[in-house]
Tab-separated table of C-alpha atoms in Angstrom:
chain	number	residue	atom	x	y	z
A	23	MET	CA	-0.352	-0.155	0.040
A	24	GLU	CA	1.394	3.320	-1.269
A	25	ARG	CA	1.635	5.959	1.812
A	26	PRO	CA	0.457	9.533	1.379
A	27	ALA	CA	2.424	12.365	1.111
A	28	PRO	CA	4.727	13.908	3.857
A	29	LYS	CA	3.793	17.430	4.367
A	30	MET	CA	6.755	19.923	4.625
A	31	ASP	CA	7.459	23.644	5.017
A	32	ALA	CA	7.754	26.238	2.586
A	33	GLU	CA	12.089	25.263	2.571
A	34	GLY	CA	10.996	21.710	1.606
A	35	LEU	CA	11.804	20.427	5.119
A	36	LEU	CA	9.754	17.028	5.795
A	37	SER	CA	10.644	16.253	9.493
A	38	ALA	CA	12.620	16.999	12.488
A	39	TRP	CA	13.774	14.913	15.437
A	40	GLN	CA	15.251	15.481	18.439
A	41	PHE	CA	17.893	12.792	20.254
A	42	ASP	CA	18.415	13.214	23.884
A	43	GLY	CA	21.981	10.832	22.990
A	44	ARG	CA	20.466	8.100	25.549
A	45	GLY	CA	18.106	5.924	23.224
A	46	GLY	CA	14.878	8.833	23.428
A	47	ALA	CA	13.694	11.051	20.830
A	48	THR	CA	10.994	13.940	20.184
A	49	ARG	CA	9.399	14.869	16.638
A	50	LEU	CA	9.611	18.273	16.494
A	51	PRO	CA	6.691	20.774	14.767
A	52	LEU	CA	8.023	22.110	11.336
A	53	ASP	CA	7.606	25.654	11.882
A	54	ARG	CA	10.232	25.663	14.658
A	55	ALA	CA	12.521	23.351	14.349
A	56	LEU	CA	14.725	25.427	12.179
A	57	VAL	CA	15.112	27.625	14.719
A	58	GLU	CA	15.879	25.544	17.647
A	59	PRO	CA	19.010	24.548	19.089
A	60	ALA	CA	20.659	21.416	19.324
A	61	PRO	CA	20.731	19.523	22.716
A	62	GLU	CA	23.404	19.889	25.066
A	63	GLY	CA	25.121	16.569	26.974
A	64	GLY	CA	25.751	14.510	23.723
A	65	GLY	CA	22.390	14.742	21.871
A	66	PHE	CA	21.713	16.013	18.152
A	67	ILE	CA	18.770	16.929	16.038
A	68	TRP	CA	17.647	15.510	12.857
A	69	LEU	CA	16.737	18.062	10.104
A	70	HIS	CA	15.004	16.048	6.736
A	71	PHE	CA	14.115	18.046	3.813
A	72	ARG	CA	13.209	17.051	-0.193
A	73	TYR	CA	15.280	19.077	-2.094
A	74	LEU	CA	13.286	21.334	-4.372
A	75	PRO	CA	14.754	22.351	-7.601
A	76	ARG	CA	12.612	25.783	-8.208
A	77	ALA	CA	12.038	26.664	-4.437
A	78	PRO	CA	14.804	29.447	-3.007
A	79	GLN	CA	16.378	26.877	-0.633
A	80	THR	CA	16.989	29.860	1.911
A	81	TRP	CA	18.001	28.149	5.404
A	82	LEU	CA	20.361	25.392	3.216
A	83	ARG	CA	22.011	27.546	1.481
A	84	GLN	CA	22.464	30.867	4.115
A	85	GLU	CA	21.329	29.906	7.895
A	86	SER	CA	22.154	26.310	7.773
A	87	SER	CA	25.855	27.617	7.775
A	88	LEU	CA	27.072	24.136	5.651
A	89	ASP	CA	30.013	25.084	2.842
A	90	PRO	CA	28.882	26.231	-0.192
A	91	SER	CA	30.042	23.165	-1.828
A	92	VAL	CA	28.150	21.087	0.293
A	93	VAL	CA	24.782	22.363	-0.718
A	94	ASP	CA	26.036	22.202	-4.180
A	95	SER	CA	26.847	18.080	-3.885
A	96	ILE	CA	23.284	18.169	-1.716
A	97	ALA	CA	20.933	19.544	-5.081
A	98	GLU	CA	22.484	16.925	-7.195
A	99	ASP	CA	19.663	14.376	-8.022
A	100	ASP	CA	21.804	11.630	-9.770
A	101	CYS	CA	24.839	10.976	-8.837
A	102	ARG	CA	27.250	8.140	-8.036
A	103	PRO	CA	27.494	7.451	-4.076
A	104	ARG	CA	30.209	9.062	-2.003
A	105	CYS	CA	31.904	9.909	1.285
A	106	ALA	CA	33.401	13.912	1.631
A	107	MET	CA	35.289	14.259	5.171
A	108	PHE	CA	35.154	18.621	5.612
A	109	ALA	CA	36.828	19.858	8.764
A	110	GLU	CA	33.221	21.075	10.289
A	111	GLY	CA	31.656	16.861	9.231
A	112	SER	CA	31.227	14.828	6.826
A	113	LEU	CA	28.741	14.100	3.463
A	114	LEU	CA	28.237	11.055	2.883
A	115	SER	CA	25.673	10.519	-0.621
A	116	LEU	CA	23.956	7.091	-0.599
A	117	ARG	CA	21.139	5.375	-3.354
A	118	GLY	CA	18.445	3.184	-2.014
A	119	ILE	CA	15.370	1.650	-3.568
A	120	ASN	CA	11.876	2.298	-3.469
A	121	LEU	CA	9.543	-0.149	-3.157
A	122	GLN	CA	6.753	1.864	-3.602
A	123	ARG	CA	4.104	0.559	-6.473
A	124	ASN	CA	4.754	0.877	-9.771
A	125	ALA	CA	8.604	1.770	-8.953
A	126	LEU	CA	10.767	0.584	-11.091
A	127	PRO	CA	13.984	-2.046	-9.271
A	128	GLU	CA	16.292	0.722	-11.132
A	129	GLU	CA	15.616	3.404	-10.518
A	130	LEU	CA	17.495	4.635	-7.700
A	131	ILE	CA	16.931	7.631	-5.741
A	132	THR	CA	20.078	9.155	-4.565
A	133	VAL	CA	19.601	10.996	-0.356
A	134	HIS	CA	22.508	13.078	0.804
A	135	LEU	CA	23.575	12.914	4.318
A	136	TRP	CA	25.765	15.491	6.565
A	137	VAL	CA	26.597	14.787	9.664
A	138	ASP	CA	28.851	16.798	12.206
A	139	ALA	CA	28.646	16.982	16.359
A	140	ARG	CA	25.181	18.656	16.674
A	141	ARG	CA	23.014	17.098	13.836
A	142	VAL	CA	22.414	15.105	10.980
A	143	LEU	CA	20.691	16.922	8.065
A	144	SER	CA	19.120	14.246	5.206
A	145	VAL	CA	17.625	15.128	2.104
A	146	GLN	CA	16.155	12.761	-0.362
A	147	HIS	CA	15.627	14.273	-4.024
A	148	ASP	CA	12.430	11.537	-4.933
A	149	PHE	CA	10.194	9.842	-1.802
A	150	LEU	CA	12.050	6.672	0.048
A	151	SER	CA	10.692	3.991	1.294
A	152	ALA	CA	13.501	2.996	3.478
A	153	ILE	CA	13.735	6.503	4.617
A	154	ALA	CA	10.199	6.377	6.115
A	155	ASP	CA	10.257	3.294	7.435
A	156	PHE	CA	12.487	4.601	9.496
A	157	GLU	CA	10.564	7.389	10.522
A	158	ASP	CA	8.108	4.511	12.354
A	159	ALA	CA	10.690	2.519	14.047
A	160	LEU	CA	11.834	6.240	15.497
A	161	ALA	CA	8.132	6.583	16.786
A	162	ARG	CA	7.967	3.144	18.208
A	163	GLY	CA	11.180	4.318	20.118
A	164	ARG	CA	13.683	2.685	18.476
A	165	CYS	CA	16.059	5.463	18.563
A	166	PRO	CA	20.289	5.632	18.303
A	167	ARG	CA	22.027	7.450	20.516
A	168	SER	CA	24.381	8.806	18.631
A	169	GLN	CA	25.151	10.366	15.354
A	170	GLY	CA	26.896	7.217	13.924
A	171	GLU	CA	24.487	4.993	14.744
A	172	PHE	CA	21.894	7.079	13.074
A	173	VAL	CA	24.278	6.685	9.630
A	174	ALA	CA	24.505	2.738	10.411
A	175	ASP	CA	20.788	2.755	10.936
A	176	LEU	CA	20.192	4.271	8.137
A	177	SER	CA	22.813	2.259	5.574
A	178	THR	CA	21.106	-1.089	6.499
A	179	ARG	CA	17.877	-0.279	5.997
A	180	LEU	CA	19.245	0.746	2.453
A	181	VAL	CA	21.256	-2.203	1.927
A	182	GLU	CA	18.235	-4.519	3.417
A	183	ARG	CA	15.682	-3.083	0.355
A	184	VAL	CA	18.682	-3.809	-2.694
A	185	ASP	CA	18.964	-7.325	-0.765
A	186	ALA	CA	14.931	-8.330	-2.386
A	187	VAL	CA	15.437	-7.119	-5.211
A	188	VAL	CA	18.356	-9.107	-6.003
A	189	ASP	CA	17.288	-11.706	-5.028
A	190	LYS	CA	14.265	-11.372	-6.782
A	191	LEU	CA	16.575	-10.797	-10.339
A	192	ILE	CA	18.283	-14.169	-8.693
A	193	ASP	CA	15.092	-16.070	-8.737
A	194	GLU	CA	14.091	-14.860	-12.296
A	195	ALA	CA	17.407	-15.528	-13.450
A	196	ASP	CA	16.716	-19.451	-11.854
A	197	GLU	CA	13.199	-19.667	-13.906
A	198	LEU	CA	14.528	-18.636	-17.607
A	199	GLU	CA	17.328	-21.243	-17.110
A	200	ASP	CA	14.657	-23.884	-15.815
A	201	ALA	CA	12.588	-22.549	-19.093
A	202	VAL	CA	15.073	-21.929	-21.447
A	203	LEU	CA	14.377	-25.117	-23.944
A	204	SER	CA	10.757	-25.490	-23.470
A	205	VAL	CA	9.998	-21.460	-24.432
A	206	VAL	CA	10.379	-20.246	-27.746
A	207	ALA	CA	12.551	-17.009	-28.462
A	208	SER	CA	10.093	-14.321	-29.139
A	209	GLU	CA	9.478	-14.688	-25.650
A	210	MET	CA	12.416	-15.401	-23.785
A	211	LEU	CA	14.643	-12.455	-25.086
A	212	PRO	CA	12.894	-9.803	-24.284
A	213	LYS	CA	12.949	-11.393	-20.805
A	214	ILE	CA	16.613	-11.908	-20.802
A	215	ALA	CA	17.353	-8.044	-22.065
A	216	ILE	CA	15.152	-6.471	-19.344
A	217	LEU	CA	16.666	-8.585	-16.479
A	218	ARG	CA	20.430	-7.713	-18.393
A	219	ARG	CA	19.338	-4.074	-17.988
A	220	VAL	CA	18.146	-4.220	-14.673
A	221	ALA	CA	20.921	-6.128	-13.364
A	222	ILE	CA	23.629	-3.882	-15.493
A	223	LYS	CA	21.946	-0.807	-13.746
A	224	LEU	CA	21.699	-1.471	-10.313
A	225	ARG	CA	25.636	-2.734	-10.189
A	226	ARG	CA	26.533	0.590	-12.157
A	227	HIS	CA	24.984	2.408	-8.755
A	228	ILE	CA	25.081	-0.014	-6.061
A	229	ALA	CA	28.902	-0.876	-6.236
A	230	PRO	CA	30.208	2.942	-5.148
A	231	GLN	CA	28.500	2.439	-2.454
A	232	ARG	CA	30.743	0.106	-0.777
A	233	GLU	CA	33.903	1.769	-1.032
A	234	ALA	CA	31.905	5.178	0.283
A	235	LEU	CA	30.304	3.174	3.264
A	236	ASN	CA	33.652	1.977	4.016
A	237	HIS	CA	35.413	5.862	4.167
A	238	PHE	CA	32.418	6.775	6.291
A	239	ALA	CA	33.722	4.066	8.722
A	240	LEU	CA	36.822	5.967	9.222
A	241	GLU	CA	35.486	8.967	10.882
A	242	ASP	CA	37.426	9.004	13.855
A	243	ASP	CA	34.055	11.810	15.786
A	244	PRO	CA	33.448	10.645	19.258
A	245	TRP	CA	30.195	10.282	17.634
A	246	MET	CA	31.210	7.258	15.761
A	247	GLY	CA	31.794	4.484	17.916
A	248	PRO	CA	33.749	1.195	17.634
A	249	LYS	CA	30.046	-1.009	16.914
A	250	ASP	CA	28.816	2.094	14.431
A	251	ARG	CA	31.817	1.407	12.692
A	252	ASN	CA	31.433	-2.311	12.022
A	253	ARG	CA	28.072	-2.153	11.062
A	254	LEU	CA	28.685	0.166	8.287
A	255	ARG	CA	31.224	-1.898	7.356
A	256	ASP	CA	29.280	-5.211	7.350
A	257	ALA	CA	26.690	-3.239	4.618
A	258	ALA	CA	29.652	-2.423	2.707
A	259	ASP	CA	30.434	-6.392	2.663
A	260	ARG	CA	26.607	-6.840	1.926
A	261	VAL	CA	27.087	-4.232	-0.567
A	262	THR	CA	30.186	-5.931	-2.547
A	263	ARG	CA	27.834	-9.494	-2.449
A	264	PHE	CA	24.950	-7.994	-3.987
A	265	ALA	CA	27.690	-6.527	-6.937
A	266	GLU	CA	29.000	-9.921	-7.261
A	267	GLU	CA	25.439	-11.115	-7.637
A	268	LEU	CA	24.379	-8.739	-10.083
A	269	ASP	CA	27.875	-9.581	-12.182
A	270	SER	CA	26.692	-13.696	-12.038
A	271	VAL	CA	22.920	-12.176	-12.867
A	272	ARG	CA	24.322	-10.587	-15.579
A	273	GLU	CA	26.308	-13.395	-16.839
A	274	ARG	CA	23.788	-15.775	-16.966
A	275	ALA	CA	21.425	-14.021	-18.855
A	276	GLY	CA	24.114	-13.676	-21.487
A	277	ILE	CA	24.645	-17.699	-21.164
A	278	ILE	CA	20.898	-18.324	-21.401
A	279	ARG	CA	20.933	-15.468	-24.116
A	280	GLU	CA	23.690	-17.392	-26.529
A	281	GLN	CA	21.853	-20.797	-25.304
A	282	MET	CA	19.259	-19.584	-27.316
A	283	VAL	CA	20.427	-17.777	-29.863
A	284	ASP	CA	22.273	-21.126	-30.519
A	285	THR	CA	19.074	-23.464	-30.630
A	286	ARG	CA	17.893	-20.904	-32.992
A	287	ALA	CA	20.702	-21.488	-34.977
A	288	GLU	CA	20.875	-25.299	-34.493
A	289	GLN	CA	17.197	-25.148	-35.656
A	290	MET	CA	17.588	-23.377	-38.603
A	291	ASN	CA	20.488	-25.461	-39.826
A	292	LYS	CA	18.748	-27.963	-39.355
A	293	SER	CA	15.952	-26.662	-41.593
A	294	MET	CA	18.393	-25.744	-44.652
A	295	LEU	CA	19.577	-29.151	-44.321
A	296	VAL	CA	16.456	-30.725	-45.038
A	297	LEU	CA	15.557	-28.427	-47.955
A	298	ALA	CA	19.094	-28.962	-49.316
A	299	VAL	CA	18.685	-33.154	-48.930
A	300	VAL	CA	15.401	-32.390	-51.034
A	301	THR	CA	16.872	-29.640	-53.406
A	302	VAL	CA	19.384	-32.285	-54.221
A	303	VAL	CA	16.849	-35.492	-54.599
A	304	PHE	CA	14.394	-33.744	-57.002
A	305	ALA	CA	17.134	-31.641	-59.133
A	306	PRO	CA	18.232	-35.211	-61.005
A	307	MET	CA	14.171	-35.939	-61.215
A	308	THR	CA	13.152	-32.643	-62.233
A	309	LEU	CA	16.608	-32.512	-64.921
A	310	ILE	CA	15.115	-35.905	-66.111
A	311	SER	CA	11.409	-35.095	-66.200
A	312	GLY	CA	12.413	-31.867	-68.445
A	313	MET	CA	14.362	-34.003	-70.875
A	314	PHE	CA	11.819	-36.170	-71.553
A	315	GLY	CA	9.078	-33.562	-71.433
A	316	MET	CA	10.590	-31.574	-73.791
A	317	ASN	CA	8.382	-31.695	-78.010
A	318	VAL	CA	11.091	-32.657	-80.210
A	319	GLY	CA	12.032	-35.789	-82.230
A	320	GLY	CA	13.944	-38.153	-80.696
A	321	ILE	CA	12.861	-38.576	-77.364
A	322	PRO	CA	12.898	-42.441	-75.984
A	323	GLY	CA	9.889	-43.887	-76.078
A	324	ASN	CA	7.757	-41.582	-77.410
A	325	SER	CA	5.531	-43.871	-78.871
A	326	ASP	CA	6.096	-46.707	-76.481
A	327	PRO	CA	2.955	-46.709	-73.474
A	328	GLU	CA	5.119	-47.999	-70.868
A	329	ALA	CA	7.620	-45.765	-71.031
A	330	PHE	CA	5.852	-43.313	-68.655
A	331	TRP	CA	5.686	-46.087	-66.006
A	332	ALA	CA	9.349	-47.327	-66.643
A	333	LEU	CA	10.734	-44.097	-66.039
A	334	ALA	CA	8.712	-43.193	-63.134
A	335	ILE	CA	10.317	-46.076	-61.219
A	336	ALA	CA	13.870	-45.314	-62.265
A	337	MET	CA	13.255	-41.707	-60.656
A	338	LEU	CA	11.966	-43.668	-57.573
A	339	VAL	CA	15.207	-45.868	-57.808
A	340	LEU	CA	17.282	-42.809	-58.315
A	341	GLY	CA	15.700	-40.870	-55.449
A	342	PHE	CA	16.270	-43.911	-52.959
A	343	ILE	CA	19.697	-44.787	-53.738
A	344	LEU	CA	20.402	-40.912	-53.057
A	345	LEU	CA	19.176	-40.551	-49.830
A	346	TRP	CA	20.700	-43.903	-49.337
A	347	LEU	CA	23.600	-42.548	-49.710
A	348	PHE	CA	23.462	-38.859	-47.807
A	349	ARG	CA	22.747	-41.317	-44.999
A	350	LYS	CA	25.262	-43.165	-45.218
A	351	LEU	CA	27.571	-40.309	-45.292
A	352	LYS	CA	25.989	-38.575	-41.990
A	353	TRP	CA	24.608	-35.578	-44.064
A	354	ILE	CA	21.071	-36.541	-43.000
C-alpha cells in the first residue's frame, strides 16, 4: 500500500527529530524545527528535507552554515555514492531503492547525509521508503543514541531493500534457465534483455556504495563508535556481495541468451539441411523429367505406352539411392 505524500514546509522540510543521546527522541514541529537549538549533553537534531529544484532553499544555502560546495553536492539528483570529509563534518551520499507500487527497481533514489557534532541533515530528491520506515521505528521508540548509530541504522535499511531486489533477480534468472528449452525464443529474449538491463544498472549504481560506507566508517569523531564502524563495514560487505551477485545475474542472462541463439541457429541449420537434401534429391529428377518433356523428335519411348511407368520407377529408384547415400555419409 502506498504511503500518503508527507507534508513539508516552504523550505522543503519533511520532518525533524531531537535525540537526547540516551535512546530517546522527540518529533519537532516543522514551524520551529529550523530555529530549535541543538541539545546539550551528547544529543543531536535530525532535519530531513525534500530538495525542490525551483525553491529558493534559503535555510540550506544561507542559514545552515554549510559550505557552498556541500550545498551544491546536496542539489545533485543523480550522483554516484560517495563520502567527503570536511573540517565541520562529513557528507555521505547513498542510493536507495524505492519499493513502492509502480516503482522500477533500477530507478535508485539519492539521499544525502550531512553529519556533524550537533546535527544530521538529510536531503532526498524523491520519496524513499527506507526513510519512511526509519521514521516509523523512531515513533516506536527504536532511536539511535549517536550520529554514528543513526547513519548505521539508515544505511542498513537501504541495503536490506537492495537485498530483496537482488534475490528477486536471482529467482528470475533461475526461472529463465529452467524454461530455456521449453519456451520459444520470441518470448524469452525480451525477458532476458530486461533482466540484463536491470542487473547492469543496479550494479553500476550500487557498487560505489561500498567505498562510500567504508570511507565514512573511518570517521574518528566521538559520535562514531566501534560498533557503528562494524555495522557500516558489514553494510559495505553486503553491498560487495550484491555487486558480485548482480555480475552473476548479468553473466547468466548472457549465457541464457547465447543458448537461445545457439538453439535457434541449430534449428535453422537443420531446416536448411533438410531443404538442401530435398533440393539435391529432386534436382536430377527435375532434369530428367524436363529432358523427356521436350516437344522434339527423338525422345526415347515416345511411342511406347510403358515408357512413362519405366521412367517413373527409374526416378523413384534414383531418389532412394540418393537418400541412402546421404544417410551413409551422415549428411542427414
